[in-house]
C-alpha atoms as a PDB file:
ATOM      1  CA  MET A   1     114.838  96.648 115.767  1.00  0.00           C
ATOM      2  CA  LYS A   2     112.213  94.375 114.231  1.00  0.00           C
ATOM      3  CA  VAL A   3     109.396  93.174 116.496  1.00  0.00           C
ATOM      4  CA  LEU A   4     107.250  90.168 115.624  1.00  0.00           C
ATOM      5  CA  VAL A   5     103.831  89.957 117.284  1.00  0.00           C
ATOM      6  CA  ALA A   6     101.653  86.842 117.173  1.00  0.00           C
ATOM      7  CA  VAL A   7      97.874  87.351 117.261  1.00  0.00           C
ATOM      8  CA  LYS A   8      94.993  84.869 117.384  1.00  0.00           C
ATOM      9  CA  ARG A   9      91.396  84.966 116.150  1.00  0.00           C
ATOM     10  CA  VAL A  10      89.056  83.898 118.980  1.00  0.00           C
ATOM     11  CA  VAL A  11      85.404  84.140 119.941  1.00  0.00           C
ATOM     12  CA  ASP A  12      84.751  87.656 121.257  1.00  0.00           C
ATOM     13  CA  TYR A  13      84.956  87.767 125.051  1.00  0.00           C
ATOM     14  CA  ASN A  14      81.433  89.249 125.279  1.00  0.00           C
ATOM     15  CA  VAL A  15      79.873  86.261 123.493  1.00  0.00           C
ATOM     16  CA  LYS A  16      78.270  83.445 125.474  1.00  0.00           C
ATOM     17  CA  VAL A  17      79.936  80.314 124.132  1.00  0.00           C
ATOM     18  CA  ARG A  18      77.684  77.405 123.143  1.00  0.00           C
ATOM     19  CA  VAL A  19      78.630  73.793 122.568  1.00  0.00           C
ATOM     20  CA  LYS A  20      77.470  71.995 119.403  1.00  0.00           C
ATOM     21  CA  ALA A  21      74.552  69.578 119.763  1.00  0.00           C
ATOM     22  CA  ASP A  22      76.787  66.607 118.928  1.00  0.00           C
ATOM     23  CA  ASN A  23      79.405  67.699 121.520  1.00  0.00           C
ATOM     24  CA  SER A  24      82.110  67.782 118.846  1.00  0.00           C
ATOM     25  CA  GLY A  25      83.223  71.316 119.670  1.00  0.00           C
ATOM     26  CA  VAL A  26      82.187  74.945 120.168  1.00  0.00           C
ATOM     27  CA  ASP A  27      79.505  76.353 117.871  1.00  0.00           C
ATOM     28  CA  LEU A  28      81.119  79.136 115.802  1.00  0.00           C
ATOM     29  CA  ALA A  29      78.236  79.692 113.374  1.00  0.00           C
ATOM     30  CA  ASN A  30      77.295  83.392 113.206  1.00  0.00           C
ATOM     31  CA  VAL A  31      79.455  84.135 116.248  1.00  0.00           C
ATOM     32  CA  LYS A  32      81.368  87.403 116.568  1.00  0.00           C
ATOM     33  CA  MET A  33      85.122  86.820 116.382  1.00  0.00           C
ATOM     34  CA  SER A  34      87.808  89.204 117.642  1.00  0.00           C
ATOM     35  CA  MET A  35      91.494  89.442 118.369  1.00  0.00           C
ATOM     36  CA  ASN A  36      92.487  87.631 121.563  1.00  0.00           C
ATOM     37  CA  PRO A  37      92.635  90.286 124.359  1.00  0.00           C
ATOM     38  CA  PHE A  38      96.158  89.289 125.424  1.00  0.00           C
ATOM     39  CA  CYS A  39      97.255  89.625 121.779  1.00  0.00           C
ATOM     40  CA  GLU A  40      95.820  93.162 121.714  1.00  0.00           C
ATOM     41  CA  ILE A  41      98.114  93.967 124.647  1.00  0.00           C
ATOM     42  CA  ALA A  42     101.070  92.473 122.737  1.00  0.00           C
ATOM     43  CA  VAL A  43     100.318  94.642 119.678  1.00  0.00           C
ATOM     44  CA  GLU A  44      99.953  97.738 121.871  1.00  0.00           C
ATOM     45  CA  GLU A  45     103.318  97.105 123.527  1.00  0.00           C
ATOM     46  CA  ALA A  46     105.032  96.747 120.152  1.00  0.00           C
ATOM     47  CA  VAL A  47     103.439  99.988 118.931  1.00  0.00           C
ATOM     48  CA  ARG A  48     104.610 101.795 122.074  1.00  0.00           C
ATOM     49  CA  LEU A  49     108.147 100.522 121.504  1.00  0.00           C
ATOM     50  CA  LYS A  50     107.983 101.936 117.990  1.00  0.00           C
ATOM     51  CA  GLU A  51     106.674 105.277 119.252  1.00  0.00           C
ATOM     52  CA  LYS A  52     109.643 105.428 121.656  1.00  0.00           C
ATOM     53  CA  GLY A  53     112.013 104.884 118.726  1.00  0.00           C
ATOM     54  CA  VAL A  54     113.112 101.473 120.013  1.00  0.00           C
ATOM     55  CA  ALA A  55     111.380  99.409 117.316  1.00  0.00           C
ATOM     56  CA  THR A  56     111.709 100.231 113.622  1.00  0.00           C
ATOM     57  CA  GLU A  57     109.303  97.651 112.178  1.00  0.00           C
ATOM     58  CA  ILE A  58     106.347  95.690 113.556  1.00  0.00           C
ATOM     59  CA  VAL A  59     105.306  92.466 111.834  1.00  0.00           C
ATOM     60  CA  VAL A  60     102.122  90.717 112.986  1.00  0.00           C
ATOM     61  CA  VAL A  61     101.519  87.041 112.293  1.00  0.00           C
ATOM     62  CA  SER A  62      98.446  84.882 112.741  1.00  0.00           C
ATOM     63  CA  ILE A  63      97.802  81.195 112.147  1.00  0.00           C
ATOM     64  CA  GLY A  64      94.319  80.157 111.125  1.00  0.00           C
ATOM     65  CA  PRO A  65      91.654  80.366 108.405  1.00  0.00           C
ATOM     66  CA  THR A  66      91.394  83.035 105.711  1.00  0.00           C
ATOM     67  CA  THR A  67      89.011  84.992 107.927  1.00  0.00           C
ATOM     68  CA  ALA A  68      91.910  85.653 110.352  1.00  0.00           C
ATOM     69  CA  GLN A  69      92.938  88.407 107.928  1.00  0.00           C
ATOM     70  CA  GLU A  70      90.310  90.515 109.682  1.00  0.00           C
ATOM     71  CA  GLN A  71      92.274  90.425 112.947  1.00  0.00           C
ATOM     72  CA  LEU A  72      95.530  91.076 111.110  1.00  0.00           C
ATOM     73  CA  ARG A  73      93.997  94.169 109.490  1.00  0.00           C
ATOM     74  CA  THR A  74      92.953  95.306 112.961  1.00  0.00           C
ATOM     75  CA  ALA A  75      96.550  94.946 114.147  1.00  0.00           C
ATOM     76  CA  LEU A  76      97.734  96.895 111.096  1.00  0.00           C
ATOM     77  CA  ALA A  77      95.230  99.643 111.953  1.00  0.00           C
ATOM     78  CA  LEU A  78      96.629  99.774 115.478  1.00  0.00           C
ATOM     79  CA  GLY A  79     100.118 100.514 114.147  1.00  0.00           C
ATOM     80  CA  ALA A  80     101.761  97.370 112.775  1.00  0.00           C
ATOM     81  CA  ASP A  81     103.630  97.761 109.468  1.00  0.00           C
ATOM     82  CA  ARG A  82     102.864  94.478 107.718  1.00  0.00           C
ATOM     83  CA  ALA A  83     101.196  91.157 108.344  1.00  0.00           C
ATOM     84  CA  ILE A  84     101.692  87.453 107.684  1.00  0.00           C
ATOM     85  CA  LEU A  85      98.903  84.860 107.696  1.00  0.00           C
ATOM     86  CA  VAL A  86      99.868  81.206 107.912  1.00  0.00           C
ATOM     87  CA  GLU A  87      96.673  79.808 106.455  1.00  0.00           C
ATOM     88  CA  SER A  88      95.395  76.567 107.962  1.00  0.00           C
ATOM     89  CA  ALA A  89      91.860  75.273 108.424  1.00  0.00           C
ATOM     90  CA  ASP A  90      93.027  72.578 110.840  1.00  0.00           C
ATOM     91  CA  GLU A  91      92.533  72.732 114.603  1.00  0.00           C
ATOM     92  CA  LEU A  92      96.116  73.246 115.716  1.00  0.00           C
ATOM     93  CA  ASN A  93      97.523  72.495 119.152  1.00  0.00           C
ATOM     94  CA  SER A  94     100.053  74.711 120.935  1.00  0.00           C
ATOM     95  CA  LEU A  95     103.087  72.775 119.715  1.00  0.00           C
ATOM     96  CA  ALA A  96     102.004  72.993 116.068  1.00  0.00           C
ATOM     97  CA  VAL A  97     101.466  76.754 116.447  1.00  0.00           C
ATOM     98  CA  ALA A  98     104.887  77.134 118.105  1.00  0.00           C
ATOM     99  CA  LYS A  99     106.558  75.204 115.259  1.00  0.00           C
ATOM    100  CA  LEU A 100     104.889  77.444 112.666  1.00  0.00           C
ATOM    101  CA  LEU A 101     105.881  80.574 114.585  1.00  0.00           C
ATOM    102  CA  LYS A 102     109.436  79.252 114.801  1.00  0.00           C
ATOM    103  CA  ALA A 103     109.498  78.945 111.012  1.00  0.00           C
ATOM    104  CA  VAL A 104     108.257  82.540 110.707  1.00  0.00           C
ATOM    105  CA  VAL A 105     110.903  83.685 113.216  1.00  0.00           C
ATOM    106  CA  ASP A 106     113.597  81.962 111.150  1.00  0.00           C
ATOM    107  CA  LYS A 107     112.254  83.726 108.048  1.00  0.00           C
ATOM    108  CA  GLU A 108     111.869  87.200 109.553  1.00  0.00           C
ATOM    109  CA  GLN A 109     114.742  87.212 112.095  1.00  0.00           C
ATOM    110  CA  PRO A 110     113.099  89.598 114.598  1.00  0.00           C
ATOM    111  CA  GLN A 111     115.000  90.859 117.639  1.00  0.00           C
ATOM    112  CA  LEU A 112     111.913  90.640 119.863  1.00  0.00           C
ATOM    113  CA  VAL A 113     108.871  88.352 119.695  1.00  0.00           C
ATOM    114  CA  ILE A 114     105.796  89.343 121.710  1.00  0.00           C
ATOM    115  CA  LEU A 115     102.820  87.045 122.310  1.00  0.00           C
ATOM    116  CA  GLY A 116      99.791  87.098 124.576  1.00  0.00           C
ATOM    117  CA  LYS A 117     100.400  84.828 127.564  1.00  0.00           C
ATOM    118  CA  GLN A 118      97.357  82.725 126.587  1.00  0.00           C
ATOM    119  CA  ALA A 119      94.317  82.630 124.324  1.00  0.00           C
ATOM    120  CA  ILE A 120      90.892  82.952 125.921  1.00  0.00           C
ATOM    121  CA  ASP A 121      89.510  80.020 123.916  1.00  0.00           C
ATOM    122  CA  SER A 122      91.953  77.224 124.773  1.00  0.00           C
ATOM    123  CA  ASP A 123      93.597  78.870 127.845  1.00  0.00           C
ATOM    124  CA  ASN A 124      96.666  76.657 127.385  1.00  0.00           C
ATOM    125  CA  ASN A 125      99.392  79.212 128.208  1.00  0.00           C
ATOM    126  CA  GLN A 126     101.951  77.111 126.313  1.00  0.00           C
ATOM    127  CA  THR A 127     102.810  78.622 122.928  1.00  0.00           C
ATOM    128  CA  GLY A 128     105.238  81.308 124.115  1.00  0.00           C
ATOM    129  CA  GLN A 129     107.193  78.887 126.267  1.00  0.00           C
ATOM    130  CA  MET A 130     107.302  76.274 123.504  1.00  0.00           C
ATOM    131  CA  LEU A 131     108.486  78.876 120.991  1.00  0.00           C
ATOM    132  CA  ALA A 132     111.278  79.901 123.359  1.00  0.00           C
ATOM    133  CA  ALA A 133     112.356  76.270 123.678  1.00  0.00           C
ATOM    134  CA  LEU A 134     112.321  75.720 119.909  1.00  0.00           C
ATOM    135  CA  THR A 135     114.257  78.917 119.109  1.00  0.00           C
ATOM    136  CA  GLY A 136     116.611  78.756 122.081  1.00  0.00           C
ATOM    137  CA  TYR A 137     115.763  82.374 122.947  1.00  0.00           C
ATOM    138  CA  GLY A 138     115.425  83.685 126.481  1.00  0.00           C
ATOM    139  CA  GLN A 139     111.849  84.119 127.680  1.00  0.00           C
ATOM    140  CA  GLY A 140     110.049  86.597 129.913  1.00  0.00           C
ATOM    141  CA  THR A 141     106.512  85.368 130.559  1.00  0.00           C
ATOM    142  CA  PHE A 142     103.531  87.165 132.198  1.00  0.00           C
ATOM    143  CA  ALA A 143     105.137  90.557 131.547  1.00  0.00           C
ATOM    144  CA  SER A 144     103.747  93.584 133.386  1.00  0.00           C
ATOM    145  CA  LYS A 145     106.593  95.875 132.241  1.00  0.00           C
ATOM    146  CA  VAL A 146     109.008  95.720 129.310  1.00  0.00           C
ATOM    147  CA  GLU A 147     112.090  97.942 128.945  1.00  0.00           C
ATOM    148  CA  VAL A 148     114.532  97.555 126.049  1.00  0.00           C
ATOM    149  CA  SER A 149     118.061  98.884 126.514  1.00  0.00           C
ATOM    150  CA  GLY A 150     120.740  98.178 123.923  1.00  0.00           C
ATOM    151  CA  ASP A 151     120.894  94.462 123.235  1.00  0.00           C
ATOM    152  CA  LYS A 152     118.947  93.530 126.372  1.00  0.00           C
ATOM    153  CA  VAL A 153     115.330  93.651 127.525  1.00  0.00           C
ATOM    154  CA  ALA A 154     114.252  93.838 131.170  1.00  0.00           C
ATOM    155  CA  VAL A 155     110.926  92.101 131.795  1.00  0.00           C
ATOM    156  CA  THR A 156     109.010  92.533 135.031  1.00  0.00           C
ATOM    157  CA  ARG A 157     106.936  89.377 135.538  1.00  0.00           C
ATOM    158  CA  GLU A 158     103.785  88.652 137.517  1.00  0.00           C
ATOM    159  CA  VAL A 159     104.620  85.806 139.915  1.00  0.00           C
ATOM    160  CA  ASP A 160     102.835  84.285 142.911  1.00  0.00           C
ATOM    161  CA  GLY A 161     104.961  86.214 145.382  1.00  0.00           C
ATOM    162  CA  GLY A 162     104.591  89.577 143.639  1.00  0.00           C
ATOM    163  CA  ALA A 163     106.876  90.757 140.824  1.00  0.00           C
ATOM    164  CA  GLN A 164     110.157  89.429 139.423  1.00  0.00           C
ATOM    165  CA  THR A 165     112.414  91.267 136.979  1.00  0.00           C
ATOM    166  CA  VAL A 166     114.547  89.274 134.542  1.00  0.00           C
ATOM    167  CA  SER A 167     117.129  90.544 132.060  1.00  0.00           C
ATOM    168  CA  LEU A 168     117.119  88.849 128.669  1.00  0.00           C
ATOM    169  CA  LYS A 169     119.638  89.137 125.868  1.00  0.00           C
ATOM    170  CA  LEU A 170     118.039  89.872 122.495  1.00  0.00           C
ATOM    171  CA  PRO A 171     116.613  88.134 120.544  1.00  0.00           C
ATOM    172  CA  ALA A 172     114.026  87.162 123.155  1.00  0.00           C
ATOM    173  CA  ILE A 173     110.444  85.983 123.656  1.00  0.00           C
ATOM    174  CA  VAL A 174     108.004  87.998 125.805  1.00  0.00           C
ATOM    175  CA  THR A 175     104.441  87.013 126.730  1.00  0.00           C
ATOM    176  CA  THR A 176     102.087  89.705 127.984  1.00  0.00           C
ATOM    177  CA  ASP A 177      99.956  89.897 131.116  1.00  0.00           C
ATOM    178  CA  LEU A 178      96.898  92.089 131.684  1.00  0.00           C
ATOM    179  CA  ARG A 179      98.702  94.843 133.599  1.00  0.00           C
ATOM    180  CA  LEU A 180     101.276  95.553 130.893  1.00  0.00           C
ATOM    181  CA  ASN A 181      99.215  98.262 129.158  1.00  0.00           C
ATOM    182  CA  GLU A 182      95.784  99.438 128.038  1.00  0.00           C
ATOM    183  CA  PRO A 183      95.263  98.752 124.304  1.00  0.00           C
ATOM    184  CA  ARG A 184      94.168 101.683 122.152  1.00  0.00           C
ATOM    185  CA  TYR A 185      91.273 101.830 119.710  1.00  0.00           C
ATOM    186  CA  ALA A 186      91.976 102.002 115.979  1.00  0.00           C
ATOM    187  CA  SER A 187      90.971 105.316 114.405  1.00  0.00           C
ATOM    188  CA  LEU A 188      88.955 105.385 111.184  1.00  0.00           C
ATOM    189  CA  PRO A 189      91.819 106.905 109.124  1.00  0.00           C
ATOM    190  CA  ASN A 190      94.166 104.154 110.362  1.00  0.00           C
ATOM    191  CA  ILE A 191      91.576 101.482 109.555  1.00  0.00           C
ATOM    192  CA  MET A 192      91.453 102.793 105.996  1.00  0.00           C
ATOM    193  CA  LYS A 193      95.257 102.920 105.747  1.00  0.00           C
ATOM    194  CA  ALA A 194      95.490  99.333 107.038  1.00  0.00           C
ATOM    195  CA  LYS A 195      93.664  98.089 103.950  1.00  0.00           C
ATOM    196  CA  LYS A 196      96.677  99.091 101.837  1.00  0.00           C
ATOM    197  CA  LYS A 197      99.371  97.663 104.085  1.00  0.00           C
ATOM    198  CA  PRO A 198     101.032  94.418 102.881  1.00  0.00           C
ATOM    199  CA  LEU A 199      99.596  91.100 104.054  1.00  0.00           C
ATOM    200  CA  GLU A 200     101.496  87.951 103.037  1.00  0.00           C
ATOM    201  CA  VAL A 201      99.734  84.586 102.995  1.00  0.00           C
ATOM    202  CA  LEU A 202     101.776  81.434 103.616  1.00  0.00           C
ATOM    203  CA  THR A 203     100.946  77.782 104.252  1.00  0.00           C
ATOM    204  CA  PRO A 204     102.444  75.249 106.688  1.00  0.00           C
ATOM    205  CA  ASP A 205     103.751  73.277 103.682  1.00  0.00           C
ATOM    206  CA  ALA A 206     105.511  76.365 102.316  1.00  0.00           C
ATOM    207  CA  LEU A 207     107.211  76.781 105.693  1.00  0.00           C
ATOM    208  CA  GLY A 208     108.127  73.097 105.757  1.00  0.00           C
ATOM    209  CA  VAL A 209     106.236  72.422 108.985  1.00  0.00           C
ATOM    210  CA  SER A 210     104.081  69.387 109.722  1.00  0.00           C
ATOM    211  CA  THR A 211     101.039  70.246 111.830  1.00  0.00           C
ATOM    212  CA  ALA A 212      99.847  66.671 112.410  1.00  0.00           C
ATOM    213  CA  SER A 213      98.434  66.411 115.920  1.00  0.00           C
ATOM    214  CA  THR A 214      99.019  63.563 118.353  1.00  0.00           C
ATOM    215  CA  THR A 215      95.891  64.457 120.324  1.00  0.00           C
ATOM    216  CA  LYS A 216      92.225  64.060 119.452  1.00  0.00           C
ATOM    217  CA  THR A 217      89.203  65.829 120.928  1.00  0.00           C
ATOM    218  CA  LEU A 218      86.774  63.162 122.097  1.00  0.00           C
ATOM    219  CA  LYS A 219      84.015  65.302 123.542  1.00  0.00           C
ATOM    220  CA  VAL A 220      83.262  68.912 124.445  1.00  0.00           C
ATOM    221  CA  GLU A 221      80.740  69.675 127.188  1.00  0.00           C
ATOM    222  CA  ALA A 222      79.435  72.864 128.747  1.00  0.00           C
ATOM    223  CA  PRO A 223      80.258  73.221 132.453  1.00  0.00           C
ATOM    224  CA  ALA A 224      77.602  71.976 134.844  1.00  0.00           C
ATOM    225  CA  ALA A 225      75.212  74.616 136.126  1.00  0.00           C
ATOM    226  CA  ARG A 226      76.009  75.767 139.637  1.00  0.00           C
ATOM    227  CA  SER A 227      73.531  74.702 142.273  1.00  0.00           C
ATOM    228  CA  ALA A 228      71.756  77.329 144.337  1.00  0.00           C
ATOM    229  CA  GLY A 229      73.301  78.423 147.595  1.00  0.00           C
ATOM    230  CA  ILE A 230      71.781  78.078 151.066  1.00  0.00           C
ATOM    231  CA  LYS A 231      70.741  80.986 153.278  1.00  0.00           C
ATOM    232  CA  VAL A 232      71.167  80.632 157.017  1.00  0.00           C
ATOM    233  CA  LYS A 233      69.510  82.650 159.747  1.00  0.00           C
ATOM    234  CA  SER A 234      72.364  82.825 162.199  1.00  0.00           C
ATOM    235  CA  VAL A 235      76.093  82.328 162.667  1.00  0.00           C
ATOM    236  CA  ALA A 236      75.371  79.313 164.850  1.00  0.00           C
ATOM    237  CA  GLU A 237      73.416  77.652 162.039  1.00  0.00           C
ATOM    238  CA  LEU A 238      76.250  78.416 159.596  1.00  0.00           C
ATOM    239  CA  VAL A 239      78.827  76.849 161.896  1.00  0.00           C
ATOM    240  CA  GLU A 240      76.592  73.803 162.422  1.00  0.00           C
ATOM    241  CA  LYS A 241      76.241  73.245 158.653  1.00  0.00           C
ATOM    242  CA  LEU A 242      79.962  73.731 158.011  1.00  0.00           C
ATOM    243  CA  LYS A 243      80.748  71.237 160.740  1.00  0.00           C
ATOM    244  CA  ASN A 244      78.129  68.540 160.183  1.00  0.00           C
ATOM    245  CA  GLU A 245      77.135  68.819 156.505  1.00  0.00           C
ATOM    246  CA  ALA A 246      80.128  70.279 154.666  1.00  0.00           C
ATOM    247  CA  LYS A 247      82.546  68.794 157.250  1.00  0.00           C
ATOM    248  CA  VAL A 248      85.133  71.500 156.638  1.00  0.00           C
ATOM    249  CA  ILE A 249      85.602  72.472 160.275  1.00  0.00           C
END
């Protein structure tokens, strides 16, 4: 079984994000970039499926600038077999990414596609669902457990009321939640081996996909600083403020 895993290059989660002086976007100059944490979970799940003998090949794909090869090499070091970079310097929305991934799915014909449920930069939580709609595949989002059996995959999902298990017929789309697994660290020998693994570079034009966006970013602003809280000396004073000032009781 071939598994396709989509990964994204994002600002490292430990970095304090700063907005450009002209409010045109986020300042990425000299900022540490990493693989999206949810994508790391997706790669780990694919590697575990391969270790169980369920998956025979893992292909990782990323859409972005040339520098995204760094994150693809990381995925290869974690256990993926080969990588595909759809090179684009444009700022792509979720639909454009889903269309490009659909073209890669058509090219590779995987039985299972695994994505992170969302990227920590845009937080849209849309690409997996859009890809499922474009391909017509069944989808299991927010997965906390994935079990493949024959031509079906059982996905336990995180929902508001607890957990829901759905059975999907392969090929299928799965998006990962935090509780699915704990990603491993790449060992030095595997990092060295990853440098020799195949990495194919494609373009949106080569895939026949238009990435023209219908949306435009007007302004990016940092969130307003939180105001200081108020200390009260007694429960009676707290109740009085909640009733007369906040007017919530």
